[in-house]
Amino acid sequence: FFFLMIRRPPRSTQSRSSAASDVYKRQGINAEYRNSNMNFGNQWFRAFSQEASGGKGSSTQESKEEEKEIKPSLKRSKTTPTSKLKKITNSPIPEAKLVLGDGKFTKPVIKLASWNVNGLRAVLGRGDLQKYIKSSDPDVLCLNETKIDADKFRLGNLVKEFPAEYHHYWTFSLAKAGYSGVALLSKVPPITATFGLGINKHDQEGRSAILEFAGFYLVGVYVPNARDILLPRFDYRTKEWDPDFRALVCKLRQTKPVIVCGDLNVAHKEIDIYDPKGKEKSPCFTPEERAEFGKLLNEGFVDSYRELYPNRQQFTFWSARARLRPVNKGWRLDYFIVDRKLRENIVDAVSYTHLRAHETPEHLVCRLLLEKK
C-alpha cells in the first residue's frame, strides 16, 4: 500500500477587511468608496448642529468617535451582539444637505402625507411619485420602505427627481441592502432633524426620522413586520421595538405635541381587516401587536382616521402577490397618529389613491389636514 501525504497549505493571513474588499471587488463595488459612504447611511444624530446651537454641543472626543470609519459587514445574523452593531454617525448626505430653520408653517392648513412606496426607484421609474406630488402638493411627505442604499441614492442623484422646494431628510438601512428606509420631505425647514430611536439595535434598518416644527414633532416611521409569531422577530417587535418606540414618543411629547405617521404594520381593530376571523395568529393582527398599538394611543394619542370615521371600513394595503386589490381584501396598516392636544386642529384624515385601481401599488397614500391655530 502506498500512502499519499498532502500538506495542507498555510492559513491565509488576509485580514477580514481585506477579504471583504475582495468580495466587493468581485461584485463590481469599490470597497473603499462603499466604506466612505456607509458613514452617511442610516444616521442617528440630533441636528442640534453648530448652526442651531451656536457652536455648543458634543465634546471633541465624542466628535472623533462619530467620525470613525464604519466597516461594512458582509452578513448580519439575527443574533448579532449589540457590541458588534455598526455605529450610527451624524454625517449628512451631501446631495441632500440638512437645512434647518424656524419650523413655522405660513399656510392656515398644513397638508401632511405618508406613503409606503415599496421601493423608491420603482415609483420614480413609473412616474407615480412625481404624479402624486404634482397633483397633491403636500407640505410634508413621509416615504416608507424606500428600499434604497445610501450609495445608490447618492450615485443616482435622486434628489433631483423631486421639486426643488422640498428639503430632504433621509435614513437608510445598514443591516441589509435594498431594505427598509424612511424619508421626510418638507417645504418648511424644521428646527431639528433626528434619525433613529437612539438605540443602536433598533437603528440599523433606517426605520424612523423625526422633524421638529414650531407646533409639533413629526415622526415618520416604518415599524418592523413581525413576520411570524414563531420567529424571534415577533418578540423583538412586541417586546423591544414597540415599547422603546413608545418611550421615545412619550419623551418627545413632554416638550410639544407629537404626530406619528407611516406604515405601522398593525390592523388595530376588526374593522381594519377584510376578514378578522381566524387571523389572530397572523402577523399585523395578533393580540400582542394590537395591544402594543393600544398602549401608544393610551399615552394621549388618537388614530386620526378612526377618530373621524369610527364606522367606515377603509384599507391602505392589499397583497399584490395574491392579487387582492381587485376583490378589496385589504388591511389598514398606515396611519396618522395625532396627539390629543392637536385633536381640534384635525380638518380631515383620509386614505386615498391618485392612481386608477389597476395601477395602485400595495399601499395607499395617507393624508392629514391640520389646521394651524
Short mmCIF file of C-alpha atoms in Angstrom, two decimals:
data_model
loop_
_atom_site.label_atom_id
_atom_site.label_comp_id
_atom_site.label_asym_id
_atom_site.label_seq_id
_atom_site.Cartn_x
_atom_site.Cartn_y
_atom_site.Cartn_z
CA PHE A 1 0.00 0.00 0.00
CA PHE A 2 1.12 3.50 -0.74
CA PHE A 3 0.12 6.46 1.36
CA LEU A 4 -0.07 9.87 -0.17
CA MET A 5 0.62 12.68 2.24
CA ILE A 6 -0.85 16.01 1.28
CA ARG A 7 0.42 19.00 3.10
CA ARG A 8 -2.30 21.50 3.97
CA PRO A 9 -1.42 24.96 2.73
CA PRO A 10 -0.89 27.55 5.44
CA ARG A 11 -3.89 29.59 6.51
CA SER A 12 -4.29 32.88 4.79
CA THR A 13 -3.18 35.85 6.80
CA GLN A 14 -5.52 38.05 4.87
CA SER A 15 -7.38 40.39 7.18
CA ARG A 16 -11.17 40.35 7.47
CA SER A 17 -11.44 43.83 5.97
CA SER A 18 -9.19 42.78 3.08
CA ALA A 19 -11.40 39.75 2.47
CA ALA A 20 -14.45 41.99 2.47
CA SER A 21 -12.74 44.23 -0.04
CA ASP A 22 -12.08 41.29 -2.37
CA VAL A 23 -15.74 40.26 -2.21
CA TYR A 24 -16.90 43.76 -3.00
CA LYS A 25 -14.48 43.97 -5.92
CA ARG A 26 -15.83 40.71 -7.31
CA GLN A 27 -19.29 42.26 -7.12
CA GLY A 28 -18.08 45.29 -9.02
CA ILE A 29 -18.15 47.55 -5.97
CA ASN A 30 -15.23 49.61 -4.79
CA ALA A 31 -14.97 48.74 -1.11
CA GLU A 32 -13.14 51.89 -0.18
CA TYR A 33 -15.86 54.02 -1.76
CA ARG A 34 -18.55 51.89 -0.14
CA ASN A 35 -16.98 52.27 3.31
CA SER A 36 -16.80 56.02 2.97
CA ASN A 37 -20.42 56.20 2.01
CA MET A 38 -21.67 53.96 4.79
CA ASN A 39 -20.93 56.90 7.08
CA PHE A 40 -23.85 58.88 5.75
CA GLY A 41 -26.17 55.89 5.62
CA ASN A 42 -28.53 55.27 8.47
CA GLN A 43 -27.73 58.24 10.67
CA TRP A 44 -28.50 58.63 14.33
CA PHE A 45 -27.93 62.22 15.06
CA ARG A 46 -29.57 65.19 16.53
CA ALA A 47 -29.48 68.25 14.42
CA PHE A 48 -28.66 70.43 17.38
CA SER A 49 -25.87 71.33 14.99
CA GLN A 50 -23.32 74.05 15.22
CA GLU A 51 -25.70 76.33 13.32
CA ALA A 52 -28.66 75.60 15.57
CA SER A 53 -26.78 75.61 18.88
CA GLY A 54 -24.30 78.38 18.26
CA GLY A 55 -21.32 76.09 18.44
CA LYS A 56 -22.38 74.28 21.61
CA GLY A 57 -22.77 70.54 21.61
CA SER A 58 -20.78 67.35 21.90
CA SER A 59 -17.22 67.21 23.14
CA THR A 60 -14.17 66.83 20.90
CA GLN A 61 -13.79 63.22 21.98
CA GLU A 62 -17.39 62.44 21.01
CA SER A 63 -16.89 64.12 17.64
CA LYS A 64 -13.83 61.98 16.96
CA GLU A 65 -15.77 58.85 17.81
CA GLU A 66 -18.59 59.87 15.47
CA GLU A 67 -16.12 60.41 12.63
CA LYS A 68 -14.73 56.88 12.92
CA GLU A 69 -14.92 54.91 9.70
CA ILE A 70 -17.59 52.22 9.69
CA LYS A 71 -16.58 48.89 8.19
CA PRO A 72 -19.49 47.18 6.42
CA SER A 73 -20.07 43.55 7.28
CA LEU A 74 -20.97 41.03 4.60
CA LYS A 75 -23.66 39.43 6.71
CA ARG A 76 -25.56 40.27 9.84
CA SER A 77 -27.16 37.40 11.68
CA LYS A 78 -30.36 37.78 13.62
CA THR A 79 -28.40 37.31 16.82
CA THR A 80 -25.70 39.91 16.21
CA PRO A 81 -24.37 41.06 19.60
CA THR A 82 -25.06 44.69 20.38
CA SER A 83 -21.34 45.36 20.70
CA LYS A 84 -20.83 44.42 17.04
CA LEU A 85 -23.56 46.60 15.59
CA LYS A 86 -22.47 49.42 13.33
CA LYS A 87 -22.25 52.81 14.93
CA ILE A 88 -24.73 55.37 13.64
CA THR A 89 -22.96 58.55 12.59
CA ASN A 90 -24.16 62.08 12.07
CA SER A 91 -22.79 62.71 8.61
CA PRO A 92 -25.38 64.39 6.34
CA ILE A 93 -26.00 63.33 2.77
CA PRO A 94 -24.06 65.75 0.52
CA GLU A 95 -26.77 65.96 -2.15
CA ALA A 96 -29.49 66.45 0.44
CA LYS A 97 -27.89 68.92 2.81
CA LEU A 98 -29.84 69.15 6.01
CA VAL A 99 -31.43 72.57 6.09
CA LEU A 100 -32.74 73.77 9.44
CA GLY A 101 -34.95 76.76 10.14
CA ASP A 102 -37.67 78.07 12.43
CA GLY A 103 -40.11 75.26 11.60
CA LYS A 104 -43.01 77.66 11.08
CA PHE A 105 -45.75 76.99 8.53
CA THR A 106 -47.40 80.04 6.97
CA LYS A 107 -50.43 78.25 5.49
CA PRO A 108 -53.64 78.15 7.58
CA VAL A 109 -54.00 74.41 6.84
CA ILE A 110 -50.97 72.13 6.78
CA LYS A 111 -51.09 69.18 4.41
CA LEU A 112 -49.16 66.12 5.63
CA ALA A 113 -48.90 62.88 3.64
CA SER A 114 -47.41 59.44 4.17
CA TRP A 115 -46.84 56.68 1.63
CA ASN A 116 -45.22 53.27 1.76
CA VAL A 117 -43.75 53.29 -1.75
CA ASN A 118 -42.34 49.73 -1.53
CA GLY A 119 -39.24 50.73 -3.49
CA LEU A 120 -38.27 54.30 -4.33
CA ARG A 121 -36.75 53.61 -7.73
CA ALA A 122 -39.84 51.70 -8.84
CA VAL A 123 -42.28 54.55 -8.10
CA LEU A 124 -39.91 57.10 -9.61
CA GLY A 125 -39.41 54.93 -12.68
CA ARG A 126 -43.16 54.63 -13.25
CA GLY A 127 -43.68 58.31 -12.51
CA ASP A 128 -46.12 57.52 -9.70
CA LEU A 129 -44.37 59.63 -7.07
CA GLN A 130 -43.88 62.61 -9.34
CA LYS A 131 -47.54 62.39 -10.35
CA TYR A 132 -48.68 62.34 -6.74
CA ILE A 133 -46.53 65.28 -5.65
CA LYS A 134 -47.69 67.36 -8.60
CA SER A 135 -51.38 66.63 -8.03
CA SER A 136 -51.49 66.80 -4.23
CA ASP A 137 -48.65 69.21 -3.37
CA PRO A 138 -48.13 68.12 0.27
CA ASP A 139 -46.27 70.41 2.65
CA VAL A 140 -44.55 67.42 4.23
CA LEU A 141 -44.29 63.96 2.69
CA CYS A 142 -43.17 60.85 4.56
CA LEU A 143 -41.91 57.93 2.46
CA ASN A 144 -41.70 54.42 3.92
CA GLU A 145 -39.86 51.35 2.66
CA THR A 146 -37.70 53.25 0.17
CA LYS A 147 -35.52 50.15 -0.31
CA ILE A 148 -32.50 52.08 -1.48
CA ASP A 149 -28.97 52.21 -0.13
CA ALA A 150 -27.12 55.39 0.70
CA ASP A 151 -24.51 54.90 -2.01
CA LYS A 152 -27.07 54.18 -4.74
CA PHE A 153 -29.13 57.15 -3.63
CA ARG A 154 -26.08 59.33 -3.99
CA LEU A 155 -24.85 57.88 -7.27
CA GLY A 156 -28.32 58.10 -8.77
CA ASN A 157 -28.56 61.76 -7.77
CA LEU A 158 -32.19 61.05 -6.89
CA VAL A 159 -32.68 64.34 -5.07
CA LYS A 160 -33.13 65.93 -8.50
CA GLU A 161 -36.22 63.79 -9.08
CA PHE A 162 -38.13 65.90 -6.53
CA PRO A 163 -39.27 69.52 -6.73
CA ALA A 164 -36.57 71.92 -5.58
CA GLU A 165 -38.85 73.43 -2.91
CA TYR A 166 -38.52 70.31 -0.74
CA HIS A 167 -35.81 69.85 1.86
CA HIS A 168 -34.68 66.26 2.31
CA TYR A 169 -34.19 64.14 5.42
CA TRP A 170 -33.31 60.52 4.61
CA THR A 171 -32.27 57.47 6.57
CA PHE A 172 -31.12 54.16 5.12
CA SER A 173 -30.66 50.55 6.21
CA LEU A 174 -27.17 49.45 7.21
CA ALA A 175 -28.24 45.92 8.10
CA LYS A 176 -29.32 44.79 4.66
CA ALA A 177 -29.02 46.13 1.13
CA GLY A 178 -32.19 47.36 -0.58
CA TYR A 179 -34.21 47.14 2.61
CA SER A 180 -36.48 49.36 4.70
CA GLY A 181 -35.63 53.09 4.70
CA VAL A 182 -37.58 56.23 5.61
CA ALA A 183 -37.52 59.77 4.24
CA LEU A 184 -39.21 63.03 5.17
CA LEU A 185 -39.52 65.76 2.56
CA SER A 186 -40.60 69.16 3.82
CA LYS A 187 -41.18 72.56 2.26
CA VAL A 188 -40.59 74.13 5.68
CA PRO A 189 -37.12 73.62 7.19
CA PRO A 190 -37.53 72.03 10.63
CA ILE A 191 -35.92 73.26 13.82
CA THR A 192 -34.15 69.93 14.34
CA ALA A 193 -33.86 66.63 12.50
CA THR A 194 -33.23 63.34 14.28
CA PHE A 195 -32.82 59.82 12.89
CA GLY A 196 -33.46 56.57 14.73
CA LEU A 197 -34.53 55.84 18.28
CA GLY A 198 -31.10 56.45 19.75
CA ILE A 199 -30.77 52.73 20.49
CA ASN A 200 -28.26 51.03 18.24
CA LYS A 201 -30.04 47.67 17.97
CA HIS A 202 -33.09 49.48 16.54
CA ASP A 203 -31.23 51.92 14.32
CA GLN A 204 -29.59 49.50 11.89
CA GLU A 205 -32.53 49.36 9.47
CA GLY A 206 -33.31 53.04 8.84
CA ARG A 207 -36.84 52.93 10.21
CA SER A 208 -37.51 56.35 11.72
CA ALA A 209 -36.91 60.06 11.21
CA ILE A 210 -38.10 62.94 13.39
CA LEU A 211 -38.58 66.55 12.38
CA GLU A 212 -39.28 69.23 14.95
CA PHE A 213 -41.53 72.05 13.77
CA ALA A 214 -42.70 75.07 15.71
CA GLY A 215 -46.00 73.50 16.75
CA PHE A 216 -45.26 69.77 16.83
CA TYR A 217 -42.86 66.91 16.24
CA LEU A 218 -43.45 64.77 13.16
CA VAL A 219 -42.24 61.19 13.47
CA GLY A 220 -42.03 59.22 10.25
CA VAL A 221 -41.73 55.51 10.95
CA TYR A 222 -41.76 52.15 9.22
CA VAL A 223 -42.46 49.65 12.00
CA PRO A 224 -40.82 46.20 11.71
CA ASN A 225 -43.07 43.43 10.44
CA ALA A 226 -43.29 40.57 12.96
CA ARG A 227 -43.46 38.11 10.02
CA ASP A 228 -44.32 35.02 12.07
CA ILE A 229 -45.31 34.58 15.71
CA LEU A 230 -42.91 31.62 15.99
CA LEU A 231 -39.87 33.61 14.85
CA PRO A 232 -37.61 35.75 17.09
CA ARG A 233 -38.67 38.77 15.06
CA PHE A 234 -42.11 38.65 16.69
CA ASP A 235 -40.71 39.01 20.20
CA TYR A 236 -38.34 41.71 19.00
CA ARG A 237 -41.24 43.66 17.55
CA THR A 238 -43.63 43.35 20.50
CA LYS A 239 -41.22 43.25 23.45
CA GLU A 240 -38.41 45.53 22.31
CA TRP A 241 -39.24 47.81 19.38
CA ASP A 242 -42.80 48.78 20.35
CA PRO A 243 -42.01 49.65 24.00
CA ASP A 244 -38.84 51.58 23.07
CA PHE A 245 -40.58 53.48 20.28
CA ARG A 246 -43.44 54.36 22.61
CA ALA A 247 -40.97 55.60 25.24
CA LEU A 248 -39.31 57.88 22.66
CA VAL A 249 -42.61 59.34 21.52
CA CYS A 250 -43.70 59.96 25.10
CA LYS A 251 -40.42 61.71 25.82
CA LEU A 252 -40.90 63.99 22.81
CA ARG A 253 -44.44 64.71 23.95
CA GLN A 254 -43.11 66.27 27.14
CA THR A 255 -41.76 69.13 25.02
CA LYS A 256 -44.53 69.64 22.43
CA PRO A 257 -47.31 67.66 20.68
CA VAL A 258 -46.31 64.71 18.50
CA ILE A 259 -47.69 63.32 15.23
CA VAL A 260 -46.66 59.79 14.18
CA CYS A 261 -47.14 58.71 10.58
CA GLY A 262 -46.20 55.75 8.43
CA ASP A 263 -46.70 52.04 7.93
CA LEU A 264 -47.19 50.79 11.50
CA ASN A 265 -47.73 47.18 10.40
CA VAL A 266 -50.77 46.58 12.58
CA ALA A 267 -54.50 46.43 11.94
CA HIS A 268 -55.77 47.74 15.25
CA LYS A 269 -59.44 46.75 15.16
CA GLU A 270 -61.50 44.10 13.40
CA ILE A 271 -62.91 46.76 11.08
CA ASP A 272 -59.34 47.38 9.87
CA ILE A 273 -59.07 43.98 8.18
CA TYR A 274 -61.25 42.43 5.47
CA ASP A 275 -61.96 39.23 7.42
CA PRO A 276 -60.78 39.10 11.05
CA LYS A 277 -61.93 35.51 11.65
CA GLY A 278 -59.02 33.17 12.16
CA LYS A 279 -56.44 35.95 11.75
CA GLU A 280 -55.42 36.15 15.43
CA LYS A 281 -52.14 34.40 14.66
CA SER A 282 -51.44 36.39 11.52
CA PRO A 283 -48.66 38.98 11.73
CA CYS A 284 -50.04 42.54 11.99
CA PHE A 285 -53.23 41.30 13.67
CA THR A 286 -52.03 39.35 16.68
CA PRO A 287 -53.39 40.31 20.12
CA GLU A 288 -49.88 41.31 21.19
CA GLU A 289 -49.33 43.75 18.32
CA ARG A 290 -52.79 45.26 18.67
CA ALA A 291 -52.29 45.64 22.43
CA GLU A 292 -49.00 47.49 21.88
CA PHE A 293 -50.73 49.84 19.46
CA GLY A 294 -53.44 50.44 22.05
CA LYS A 295 -50.80 51.30 24.65
CA LEU A 296 -49.48 54.03 22.35
CA LEU A 297 -52.96 55.51 21.98
CA ASN A 298 -53.43 55.38 25.75
CA GLU A 299 -50.43 57.66 26.18
CA GLY A 300 -52.51 60.55 24.84
CA PHE A 301 -52.92 59.93 21.10
CA VAL A 302 -55.75 59.34 18.65
CA ASP A 303 -55.95 57.34 15.46
CA SER A 304 -56.92 60.33 13.29
CA TYR A 305 -58.81 58.38 10.65
CA ARG A 306 -60.75 56.23 13.11
CA GLU A 307 -61.44 59.30 15.25
CA LEU A 308 -63.22 60.98 12.34
CA TYR A 309 -64.70 57.87 10.74
CA PRO A 310 -65.40 55.32 13.51
CA ASN A 311 -67.58 53.05 11.38
CA ARG A 312 -66.06 53.39 7.92
CA GLN A 313 -64.02 50.50 6.58
CA GLN A 314 -61.03 51.71 4.58
CA PHE A 315 -57.95 49.68 3.76
CA THR A 316 -54.50 51.00 2.94
CA PHE A 317 -52.76 47.75 1.96
CA TRP A 318 -53.53 44.83 -0.35
CA SER A 319 -51.19 41.98 -1.20
CA ALA A 320 -50.09 42.47 -4.79
CA ARG A 321 -48.70 38.95 -4.93
CA ALA A 322 -52.08 37.47 -4.01
CA ARG A 323 -53.88 39.99 -6.26
CA LEU A 324 -56.28 41.03 -3.51
CA ARG A 325 -56.76 44.64 -4.62
CA PRO A 326 -59.49 43.93 -7.21
CA VAL A 327 -61.52 41.97 -4.65
CA ASN A 328 -60.82 44.54 -1.91
CA LYS A 329 -59.37 42.08 0.60
CA GLY A 330 -57.13 44.50 2.42
CA TRP A 331 -55.75 45.74 5.72
CA ARG A 332 -55.42 49.20 7.25
CA LEU A 333 -51.77 49.36 8.23
CA ASP A 334 -50.88 53.01 7.52
CA TYR A 335 -51.74 55.74 9.98
CA PHE A 336 -51.53 59.29 11.21
CA ILE A 337 -51.46 59.05 14.99
CA VAL A 338 -52.10 62.51 16.43
CA ASP A 339 -51.51 63.95 19.88
CA ARG A 340 -54.80 64.61 21.68
CA LYS A 341 -53.58 68.17 22.20
CA LEU A 342 -53.99 68.63 18.43
CA ARG A 343 -57.34 66.83 18.14
CA GLU A 344 -59.26 70.04 17.48
CA ASN A 345 -56.77 71.00 14.77
CA ILE A 346 -57.58 67.99 12.58
CA VAL A 347 -59.51 69.07 9.50
CA ASP A 348 -59.53 65.69 7.76
CA ALA A 349 -57.69 62.38 7.65
CA VAL A 350 -58.12 60.18 4.61
CA SER A 351 -56.52 57.29 2.77
CA TYR A 352 -56.78 57.54 -0.98
CA THR A 353 -55.11 56.77 -4.27
CA HIS A 354 -54.30 59.16 -7.06
CA LEU A 355 -53.98 56.25 -9.49
CA ARG A 356 -56.53 54.01 -11.13
CA ALA A 357 -57.29 50.76 -9.31
CA HIS A 358 -55.23 48.55 -11.61
CA GLU A 359 -52.23 50.90 -11.26
CA THR A 360 -52.34 51.20 -7.49
CA PRO A 361 -49.29 49.87 -5.61
CA GLU A 362 -49.78 47.78 -2.48
CA HIS A 363 -50.20 50.80 -0.18
CA LEU A 364 -52.38 53.87 -0.47
CA VAL A 365 -51.28 57.37 0.39
CA CYS A 366 -52.50 58.61 3.78
CA ARG A 367 -53.14 62.32 4.18
CA LEU A 368 -53.74 64.50 7.22
CA LEU A 369 -55.02 68.08 7.01
CA LEU A 370 -54.10 70.02 10.13
CA GLU A 371 -55.36 73.50 10.87
CA LYS A 372 -52.79 75.87 12.27
CA LYS A 373 -54.24 77.65 15.33
#
